PDB file of C-alpha atoms and ligand atoms in Angstrom:
ATOM      1  CA  MET A   7       7.712 -24.070  15.469  1.00  0.00           C
ATOM      2  CA  SER A   8       5.044 -26.162  14.220  1.00  0.00           C
ATOM      3  CA  LEU A   9       3.879 -26.797  10.681  1.00  0.00           C
ATOM      4  CA  ILE A  10       0.554 -25.496  11.464  1.00  0.00           C
ATOM      5  CA  ARG A  11       1.678 -22.312  13.147  1.00  0.00           C
ATOM      6  CA  GLN A  12       3.621 -21.896   9.728  1.00  0.00           C
ATOM      7  CA  ASN A  13       1.435 -22.575   7.658  1.00  0.00           C
ATOM      8  CA  LEU A  14      -0.995 -20.372   9.375  1.00  0.00           C
ATOM      9  CA  GLN A  15       1.056 -17.361   9.519  1.00  0.00           C
ATOM     10  CA  ALA A  16       1.872 -17.735   5.309  1.00  0.00           C
ATOM     11  CA  ILE A  17      -1.694 -17.653   5.408  1.00  0.00           C
ATOM     12  CA  THR A  18      -2.697 -14.005   7.556  1.00  0.00           C
ATOM     13  CA  ALA A  19      -0.093 -12.941   5.327  1.00  0.00           C
ATOM     14  CA  THR A  20      -1.105 -13.547   2.097  1.00  0.00           C
ATOM     15  CA  ILE A  21      -4.344 -12.160   3.370  1.00  0.00           C
ATOM     16  CA  VAL A  22      -3.172  -9.158   4.600  1.00  0.00           C
ATOM     17  CA  ALA A  23      -0.963  -8.593   1.227  1.00  0.00           C
ATOM     18  CA  THR A  24      -3.255  -9.375  -1.441  1.00  0.00           C
ATOM     19  CA  ALA A  25      -6.224  -7.071   0.411  1.00  0.00           C
ATOM     20  CA  GLN A  26      -3.585  -3.999   0.141  1.00  0.00           C
ATOM     21  CA  GLU A  27      -2.574  -4.993  -3.101  1.00  0.00           C
ATOM     22  CA  SER A  28      -6.610  -4.592  -3.942  1.00  0.00           C
ATOM     23  CA  GLY A  29      -7.135  -1.460  -1.541  1.00  0.00           C
ATOM     24  CA  ARG A  30      -9.053  -3.517   1.197  1.00  0.00           C
ATOM     25  CA  LEU A  31      -8.086  -3.334   4.684  1.00  0.00           C
ATOM     26  CA  PRO A  32      -6.550  -6.892   5.964  1.00  0.00           C
ATOM     27  CA  ASP A  33      -9.525  -7.120   8.313  1.00  0.00           C
ATOM     28  CA  ALA A  34     -12.253  -7.092   6.574  1.00  0.00           C
ATOM     29  CA  VAL A  35     -11.004 -10.446   5.151  1.00  0.00           C
ATOM     30  CA  ARG A  36     -11.220 -13.514   7.704  1.00  0.00           C
ATOM     31  CA  LEU A  37      -9.496 -17.274   8.405  1.00  0.00           C
ATOM     32  CA  LEU A  38     -11.810 -20.023   8.662  1.00  0.00           C
ATOM     33  CA  ALA A  39      -9.423 -22.659   9.544  1.00  0.00           C
ATOM     34  CA  VAL A  40     -11.366 -26.163   8.055  1.00  0.00           C
ATOM     35  CA  SER A  41     -10.358 -29.557   9.967  1.00  0.00           C
ATOM     36  CA  LYS A  42     -12.153 -31.982   8.416  1.00  0.00           C
ATOM     37  CA  THR A  43     -10.449 -35.156   8.295  1.00  0.00           C
ATOM     38  CA  PHE A  44      -8.281 -33.629  10.189  1.00  0.00           C
ATOM     39  CA  GLY A  45      -7.988 -34.509  14.383  1.00  0.00           C
ATOM     40  CA  PRO A  46      -8.698 -32.881  17.594  1.00  0.00           C
ATOM     41  CA  GLU A  47      -5.098 -32.786  18.499  1.00  0.00           C
ATOM     42  CA  ALA A  48      -4.193 -30.120  15.282  1.00  0.00           C
ATOM     43  CA  VAL A  49      -7.393 -27.682  16.061  1.00  0.00           C
ATOM     44  CA  LEU A  50      -5.521 -27.785  19.295  1.00  0.00           C
ATOM     45  CA  GLU A  51      -2.528 -26.675  17.540  1.00  0.00           C
ATOM     46  CA  ALA A  52      -3.973 -24.292  15.280  1.00  0.00           C
ATOM     47  CA  VAL A  53      -5.673 -22.920  18.623  1.00  0.00           C
ATOM     48  CA  ASP A  54      -2.705 -22.518  20.469  1.00  0.00           C
ATOM     49  CA  ALA A  55      -0.963 -20.465  17.252  1.00  0.00           C
ATOM     50  CA  GLY A  56      -4.040 -18.082  18.006  1.00  0.00           C
ATOM     51  CA  GLN A  57      -7.024 -19.245  15.307  1.00  0.00           C
ATOM     52  CA  ARG A  58     -10.476 -19.298  16.842  1.00  0.00           C
ATOM     53  CA  ALA A  59     -12.639 -20.055  13.427  1.00  0.00           C
ATOM     54  CA  PHE A  60     -12.690 -23.729  12.480  1.00  0.00           C
ATOM     55  CA  GLY A  61     -14.917 -25.088  10.169  1.00  0.00           C
ATOM     56  CA  GLU A  62     -16.360 -28.694   9.434  1.00  0.00           C
ATOM     57  CA  ASN A  63     -18.272 -30.679   6.672  1.00  0.00           C
ATOM     58  CA  TYR A  64     -19.366 -34.106   8.175  1.00  0.00           C
ATOM     59  CA  LEU A  65     -21.951 -33.213  11.029  1.00  0.00           C
ATOM     60  CA  GLN A  66     -20.766 -36.462  13.180  1.00  0.00           C
ATOM     61  CA  GLU A  67     -17.151 -35.732  12.813  1.00  0.00           C
ATOM     62  CA  GLY A  68     -17.500 -32.120  13.553  1.00  0.00           C
ATOM     63  CA  VAL A  69     -19.617 -32.435  16.221  1.00  0.00           C
ATOM     64  CA  ASP A  70     -16.708 -35.145  17.990  1.00  0.00           C
ATOM     65  CA  LYS A  71     -14.858 -32.670  18.012  1.00  0.00           C
ATOM     66  CA  ILE A  72     -15.729 -29.465  18.583  1.00  0.00           C
ATOM     67  CA  GLN A  73     -16.650 -31.832  22.286  1.00  0.00           C
ATOM     68  CA  ALA A  74     -13.118 -33.395  22.667  1.00  0.00           C
ATOM     69  CA  VAL A  75     -11.931 -29.842  21.483  1.00  0.00           C
ATOM     70  CA  GLN A  76     -13.899 -28.356  24.317  1.00  0.00           C
ATOM     71  CA  GLN A  77     -12.924 -30.577  26.797  1.00  0.00           C
ATOM     72  CA  ALA A  78      -9.408 -30.528  26.337  1.00  0.00           C
ATOM     73  CA  LEU A  79      -9.459 -26.254  26.643  1.00  0.00           C
ATOM     74  CA  GLY A  80     -11.830 -26.860  29.784  1.00  0.00           C
ATOM     75  CA  GLU A  81     -13.724 -23.208  30.907  1.00  0.00           C
ATOM     76  CA  ALA A  82     -10.839 -21.770  31.001  1.00  0.00           C
ATOM     77  CA  GLY A  83      -9.770 -22.086  27.218  1.00  0.00           C
ATOM     78  CA  PRO A  84     -10.668 -19.025  24.167  1.00  0.00           C
ATOM     79  CA  ALA A  85     -13.626 -19.302  23.262  1.00  0.00           C
ATOM     80  CA  LEU A  86     -13.987 -20.880  19.451  1.00  0.00           C
ATOM     81  CA  GLU A  87     -16.424 -20.423  16.891  1.00  0.00           C
ATOM     82  CA  TRP A  88     -17.542 -23.186  14.453  1.00  0.00           C
ATOM     83  CA  HIS A  89     -19.167 -23.053  11.281  1.00  0.00           C
ATOM     84  CA  PHE A  90     -20.397 -25.977   9.496  1.00  0.00           C
ATOM     85  CA  ILE A  91     -19.654 -25.605   5.816  1.00  0.00           C
ATOM     86  CA  GLY A  92     -20.816 -29.375   4.341  1.00  0.00           C
ATOM     87  CA  PRO A  93     -23.848 -30.808   2.584  1.00  0.00           C
ATOM     88  CA  ILE A  94     -26.937 -30.537   4.747  1.00  0.00           C
ATOM     89  CA  GLN A  95     -29.197 -33.527   4.991  1.00  0.00           C
ATOM     90  CA  SER A  96     -32.261 -32.646   6.071  1.00  0.00           C
ATOM     91  CA  ASN A  97     -33.661 -34.946   8.858  1.00  0.00           C
ATOM     92  CA  LYS A  98     -29.905 -34.342  10.833  1.00  0.00           C
ATOM     93  CA  THR A  99     -30.356 -30.553  10.915  1.00  0.00           C
ATOM     94  CA  ARG A 100     -30.389 -30.409  14.567  1.00  0.00           C
ATOM     95  CA  PRO A 101     -26.730 -31.611  15.598  1.00  0.00           C
ATOM     96  CA  ILE A 102     -25.877 -28.297  13.258  1.00  0.00           C
ATOM     97  CA  ALA A 103     -28.453 -26.017  15.447  1.00  0.00           C
ATOM     98  CA  GLU A 104     -27.350 -26.990  18.492  1.00  0.00           C
ATOM     99  CA  ASN A 105     -23.414 -27.079  17.982  1.00  0.00           C
ATOM    100  CA  PHE A 106     -22.701 -24.551  15.505  1.00  0.00           C
ATOM    101  CA  ALA A 107     -22.155 -21.073  15.249  1.00  0.00           C
ATOM    102  CA  TRP A 108     -21.960 -20.338  11.786  1.00  0.00           C
ATOM    103  CA  VAL A 109     -23.472 -22.626   8.612  1.00  0.00           C
ATOM    104  CA  HIS A 110     -22.809 -21.692   5.368  1.00  0.00           C
ATOM    105  CA  THR A 111     -24.773 -24.166   3.051  1.00  0.00           C
ATOM    106  CA  VAL A 112     -28.079 -23.366   3.751  1.00  0.00           C
ATOM    107  CA  GLU A 113     -30.256 -23.204  -0.145  1.00  0.00           C
ATOM    108  CA  ARG A 114     -33.225 -25.253   0.612  1.00  0.00           C
ATOM    109  CA  GLU A 115     -35.844 -22.795   2.826  1.00  0.00           C
ATOM    110  CA  LYS A 116     -37.405 -26.580   4.617  1.00  0.00           C
ATOM    111  CA  ILE A 117     -33.560 -27.125   6.274  1.00  0.00           C
ATOM    112  CA  ALA A 118     -33.406 -23.413   7.214  1.00  0.00           C
ATOM    113  CA  GLN A 119     -37.353 -23.360   8.680  1.00  0.00           C
ATOM    114  CA  ARG A 120     -35.800 -26.139  10.748  1.00  0.00           C
ATOM    115  CA  LEU A 121     -32.274 -25.180  11.817  1.00  0.00           C
ATOM    116  CA  SER A 122     -34.428 -22.276  12.791  1.00  0.00           C
ATOM    117  CA  GLU A 123     -36.701 -24.221  14.715  1.00  0.00           C
ATOM    118  CA  GLN A 124     -34.259 -26.092  16.469  1.00  0.00           C
ATOM    119  CA  ARG A 125     -31.691 -23.776  17.279  1.00  0.00           C
ATOM    120  CA  PRO A 126     -31.587 -24.089  21.548  1.00  0.00           C
ATOM    121  CA  ALA A 127     -32.651 -20.803  22.886  1.00  0.00           C
ATOM    122  CA  SER A 128     -30.455 -20.197  25.165  1.00  0.00           C
ATOM    123  CA  LEU A 129     -27.802 -19.851  22.260  1.00  0.00           C
ATOM    124  CA  ALA A 130     -27.464 -16.507  20.231  1.00  0.00           C
ATOM    125  CA  PRO A 131     -29.108 -17.039  16.640  1.00  0.00           C
ATOM    126  CA  LEU A 132     -27.338 -19.151  13.408  1.00  0.00           C
ATOM    127  CA  GLN A 133     -25.815 -17.178  11.278  1.00  0.00           C
ATOM    128  CA  ILE A 134     -26.495 -18.126   7.758  1.00  0.00           C
ATOM    129  CA  CYS A 135     -24.516 -17.956   4.147  1.00  0.00           C
ATOM    130  CA  LEU A 136     -26.854 -18.598   1.617  1.00  0.00           C
ATOM    131  CA  GLN A 137     -25.019 -21.187  -0.916  1.00  0.00           C
ATOM    132  CA  VAL A 138     -24.986 -20.461  -4.683  1.00  0.00           C
ATOM    133  CA  ASN A 139     -24.466 -22.597  -7.347  1.00  0.00           C
ATOM    134  CA  ILE A 140     -22.561 -20.225  -9.778  1.00  0.00           C
ATOM    135  CA  SER A 141     -20.860 -23.044 -12.074  1.00  0.00           C
ATOM    136  CA  GLY A 142     -23.960 -24.192 -13.332  1.00  0.00           C
ATOM    137  CA  GLU A 143     -24.370 -27.855 -14.487  1.00  0.00           C
ATOM    138  CA  ALA A 144     -21.076 -28.582 -13.012  1.00  0.00           C
ATOM    139  CA  SER A 145     -21.902 -28.419  -9.192  1.00  0.00           C
ATOM    140  CA  LYS A 146     -25.035 -29.809  -7.728  1.00  0.00           C
ATOM    141  CA  SER A 147     -25.194 -28.304  -4.712  1.00  0.00           C
ATOM    142  CA  GLY A 148     -26.242 -24.349  -3.754  1.00  0.00           C
ATOM    143  CA  VAL A 149     -29.480 -22.508  -5.080  1.00  0.00           C
ATOM    144  CA  ALA A 150     -29.708 -21.668  -8.483  1.00  0.00           C
ATOM    145  CA  PRO A 151     -28.612 -17.812  -9.057  1.00  0.00           C
ATOM    146  CA  GLN A 152     -32.256 -16.484 -10.107  1.00  0.00           C
ATOM    147  CA  GLU A 153     -33.835 -17.784  -6.798  1.00  0.00           C
ATOM    148  CA  VAL A 154     -31.137 -16.063  -4.948  1.00  0.00           C
ATOM    149  CA  ALA A 155     -33.332 -13.145  -3.763  1.00  0.00           C
ATOM    150  CA  ALA A 156     -36.476 -15.161  -3.007  1.00  0.00           C
ATOM    151  CA  LEU A 157     -35.145 -17.493  -0.528  1.00  0.00           C
ATOM    152  CA  ALA A 158     -33.174 -14.715   1.264  1.00  0.00           C
ATOM    153  CA  ASP A 159     -36.014 -13.398   1.559  1.00  0.00           C
ATOM    154  CA  LYS A 160     -37.380 -16.048   3.429  1.00  0.00           C
ATOM    155  CA  VAL A 161     -34.484 -17.122   5.623  1.00  0.00           C
ATOM    156  CA  ALA A 162     -33.938 -13.592   6.075  1.00  0.00           C
ATOM    157  CA  ALA A 163     -37.109 -13.776   8.172  1.00  0.00           C
ATOM    158  CA  LEU A 164     -37.144 -16.738  10.450  1.00  0.00           C
ATOM    159  CA  PRO A 165     -36.508 -16.023  14.100  1.00  0.00           C
ATOM    160  CA  ASN A 166     -33.534 -17.896  14.881  1.00  0.00           C
ATOM    161  CA  LEU A 167     -31.185 -17.062  12.006  1.00  0.00           C
ATOM    162  CA  THR A 168     -29.508 -14.399  11.154  1.00  0.00           C
ATOM    163  CA  LEU A 169     -28.700 -13.981   7.333  1.00  0.00           C
ATOM    164  CA  ARG A 170     -25.281 -12.852   6.673  1.00  0.00           C
ATOM    165  CA  GLY A 171     -24.168 -13.265   2.967  1.00  0.00           C
ATOM    166  CA  LEU A 172     -23.861 -15.718   0.587  1.00  0.00           C
ATOM    167  CA  MET A 173     -20.805 -18.634  -0.210  1.00  0.00           C
ATOM    168  CA  ALA A 174     -19.525 -20.436  -3.143  1.00  0.00           C
ATOM    169  CA  ILE A 175     -17.340 -23.430  -4.120  1.00  0.00           C
ATOM    170  CA  PRO A 176     -16.943 -22.534  -8.172  1.00  0.00           C
ATOM    171  CA  GLU A 177     -15.774 -25.312 -10.128  1.00  0.00           C
ATOM    172  CA  PRO A 178     -11.884 -25.556  -9.656  1.00  0.00           C
ATOM    173  CA  THR A 179      -9.244 -23.708 -12.226  1.00  0.00           C
ATOM    174  CA  ASP A 180      -5.937 -22.869 -12.289  1.00  0.00           C
ATOM    175  CA  ASP A 181      -6.393 -20.061 -13.783  1.00  0.00           C
ATOM    176  CA  PHE A 182      -6.838 -16.376 -11.910  1.00  0.00           C
ATOM    177  CA  ASP A 183      -8.943 -15.105 -14.356  1.00  0.00           C
ATOM    178  CA  GLN A 184     -11.499 -17.289 -14.472  1.00  0.00           C
ATOM    179  CA  GLN A 185     -11.070 -18.254 -10.714  1.00  0.00           C
ATOM    180  CA  ARG A 186     -11.850 -14.144 -10.841  1.00  0.00           C
ATOM    181  CA  ALA A 187     -14.659 -14.235 -13.009  1.00  0.00           C
ATOM    182  CA  ALA A 188     -16.618 -16.991 -10.777  1.00  0.00           C
ATOM    183  CA  PHE A 189     -15.825 -15.166  -7.684  1.00  0.00           C
ATOM    184  CA  ALA A 190     -17.244 -11.741  -9.340  1.00  0.00           C
ATOM    185  CA  GLN A 191     -20.390 -13.321 -10.132  1.00  0.00           C
ATOM    186  CA  LEU A 192     -21.180 -14.676  -6.432  1.00  0.00           C
ATOM    187  CA  ARG A 193     -20.132 -10.433  -5.703  1.00  0.00           C
ATOM    188  CA  THR A 194     -22.535  -9.276  -8.061  1.00  0.00           C
ATOM    189  CA  LEU A 195     -25.702 -11.266  -6.340  1.00  0.00           C
ATOM    190  CA  TYR A 196     -24.348 -10.248  -2.786  1.00  0.00           C
ATOM    191  CA  ASP A 197     -24.572  -6.309  -4.524  1.00  0.00           C
ATOM    192  CA  GLN A 198     -27.927  -6.825  -5.764  1.00  0.00           C
ATOM    193  CA  LEU A 199     -29.149  -8.182  -2.291  1.00  0.00           C
ATOM    194  CA  ARG A 200     -27.410  -5.539  -0.036  1.00  0.00           C
ATOM    195  CA  ALA A 201     -28.949  -3.528  -2.908  1.00  0.00           C
ATOM    196  CA  ASP A 202     -32.359  -4.419  -2.256  1.00  0.00           C
ATOM    197  CA  GLY A 203     -32.368  -3.971   1.210  1.00  0.00           C
ATOM    198  CA  LEU A 204     -31.059  -6.605   3.171  1.00  0.00           C
ATOM    199  CA  ALA A 205     -28.582  -6.340   5.436  1.00  0.00           C
ATOM    200  CA  LEU A 206     -25.581  -8.514   4.260  1.00  0.00           C
ATOM    201  CA  ASP A 207     -22.252  -8.333   6.018  1.00  0.00           C
ATOM    202  CA  THR A 208     -20.285 -11.724   4.549  1.00  0.00           C
ATOM    203  CA  LEU A 209     -19.401 -13.254   1.260  1.00  0.00           C
ATOM    204  CA  SER A 210     -17.621 -16.531   1.774  1.00  0.00           C
ATOM    205  CA  MET A 211     -15.223 -17.441  -1.048  1.00  0.00           C
ATOM    206  CA  GLY A 212     -12.057 -18.749  -1.419  1.00  0.00           C
ATOM    207  CA  MET A 213     -10.173 -21.931  -0.503  1.00  0.00           C
ATOM    208  CA  SER A 214      -6.892 -22.881  -0.589  1.00  0.00           C
ATOM    209  CA  ALA A 215      -5.905 -22.720  -4.143  1.00  0.00           C
ATOM    210  CA  ASP A 216      -8.231 -19.790  -5.130  1.00  0.00           C
ATOM    211  CA  LEU A 217      -7.709 -17.712  -1.963  1.00  0.00           C
ATOM    212  CA  ARG A 218      -6.132 -14.964  -3.687  1.00  0.00           C
ATOM    213  CA  ALA A 219      -8.691 -13.983  -6.546  1.00  0.00           C
ATOM    214  CA  ALA A 220     -12.227 -14.773  -3.819  1.00  0.00           C
ATOM    215  CA  ILE A 221      -9.889 -11.747  -1.937  1.00  0.00           C
ATOM    216  CA  VAL A 222      -9.815  -9.299  -4.835  1.00  0.00           C
ATOM    217  CA  GLU A 223     -13.370 -10.457  -5.547  1.00  0.00           C
ATOM    218  CA  GLY A 224     -14.658  -9.136  -1.997  1.00  0.00           C
ATOM    219  CA  ALA A 225     -14.211 -12.223   0.105  1.00  0.00           C
ATOM    220  CA  THR A 226     -15.040 -11.364   3.605  1.00  0.00           C
ATOM    221  CA  ILE A 227     -14.573 -15.122   5.042  1.00  0.00           C
ATOM    222  CA  VAL A 228     -11.862 -17.542   2.810  1.00  0.00           C
ATOM    223  CA  ARG A 229     -12.351 -21.294   3.779  1.00  0.00           C
ATOM    224  CA  VAL A 230      -9.070 -22.433   4.107  1.00  0.00           C
ATOM    225  CA  GLY A 231      -8.070 -26.438   5.028  1.00  0.00           C
ATOM    226  CA  SER A 232      -5.395 -28.040   3.318  1.00  0.00           C
ATOM    227  CA  ALA A 233      -2.608 -24.974   2.911  1.00  0.00           C
ATOM    228  CA  ILE A 234      -2.988 -24.653   6.873  1.00  0.00           C
ATOM    229  CA  PHE A 235      -3.339 -28.922   7.551  1.00  0.00           C
ATOM    230  CA  GLY A 236      -1.905 -30.383   4.924  1.00  0.00           C
ATOM    231  CA  ALA A 237      -3.333 -33.417   2.229  1.00  0.00           C
ATOM    232  CA  ARG A 238      -6.481 -34.915   3.615  1.00  0.00           C
ATOM    233  CA  GLN A 239      -6.568 -38.732   3.382  1.00  0.00           C
ATOM    234  CA  TYR A 240     -10.373 -40.317   3.043  1.00  0.00           C
ATOM    235  CA  ASN A 241      -9.456 -43.477   3.110  1.00  0.00           C
ATOM    236  CA  LYS A 242     -10.365 -43.962   6.717  1.00  0.00           C
ATOM    237  CA  ALA A 243     -13.010 -46.117   5.815  1.00  0.00           C
TER     238      ALA A 243
HETATM  239  C1  PLP B 301     -13.107 -29.108   1.940  1.00  0.00           C
HETATM  240  C2  PLP B 301     -13.524 -27.541   2.411  1.00  0.00           C
HETATM  241  C3  PLP B 301     -12.873 -26.473   2.088  1.00  0.00           C
HETATM  242  C4  PLP B 301     -11.083 -26.307   2.503  1.00  0.00           C
HETATM  243  O1  PLP B 301     -10.630 -26.288   1.295  1.00  0.00           O
HETATM  244  P1  PLP B 301      -9.099 -26.855   0.742  1.00  0.00           P
HETATM  245  O2  PLP B 301      -8.783 -26.848  -0.885  1.00  0.00           O
HETATM  246  O3  PLP B 301      -7.960 -27.475   1.679  1.00  0.00           O
HETATM  247  O4  PLP B 301      -8.449 -24.890   1.139  1.00  0.00           O
HETATM  248  C5  PLP B 301     -13.525 -24.726   1.619  1.00  0.00           C
HETATM  249  N1  PLP B 301     -14.442 -24.922   1.990  1.00  0.00           N
HETATM  250  C6  PLP B 301     -15.755 -26.253   1.843  1.00  0.00           C
HETATM  251  C7  PLP B 301     -16.911 -25.953   1.905  1.00  0.00           C
HETATM  252  C8  PLP B 301     -14.778 -27.509   2.119  1.00  0.00           C
HETATM  253  O5  PLP B 301     -15.752 -28.258   2.005  1.00  0.00           O
END
């Protein structure tokens, strides 16, 4: 059995077990396979093992990979769902709007407006999560927690976007309770937005190293890369 298939099975087993331990339904947690830095062949191997949702961080790499994978699978192949999870430059929104089904990293109104304007009419609305900076000064990415509600109202009103929820990348720690505390902050914000009347259903949180804590705190999408595809090498220059 291929290593990627084996890893997918192990992660899925962890998701199911952790959901059950915390009184959640196992299929309430979706696995997003983060394929950044890995080639189309790795994605195809995961597809062969039944994986359908993939996350990419780097725009050009992602767009090239989507095309290569789509070509390899052909018209009759399974439908895949591509999620953009990397930093967004405001002059590079169009290829995101044209090639991805989801964007997890919206942190400014201007970016959301551009994504909405540039979303092709032939495609379903772009599914959006707002990235929240729950680690304060430790991270430069994400909207500040006290500004989430205002941004959420604006994004929810844009025509070609569907606001689904919140995303965060907490400061890494090996301590399970600290991991939980960070995810609990995101969950509290999410609960407040829902109480205020926004129809959200997505908490995108948890990666290879903090997957379990995220599920215990209510993650509905976990974004897992290295635990599926192996260690990444960035020195491709
Ligand atoms: C790389 C990345 C992941 C996956 O990280 P792993 O530790 O490899 O599981 C998840 N989310 C985002 C936003 C990433 O950039």
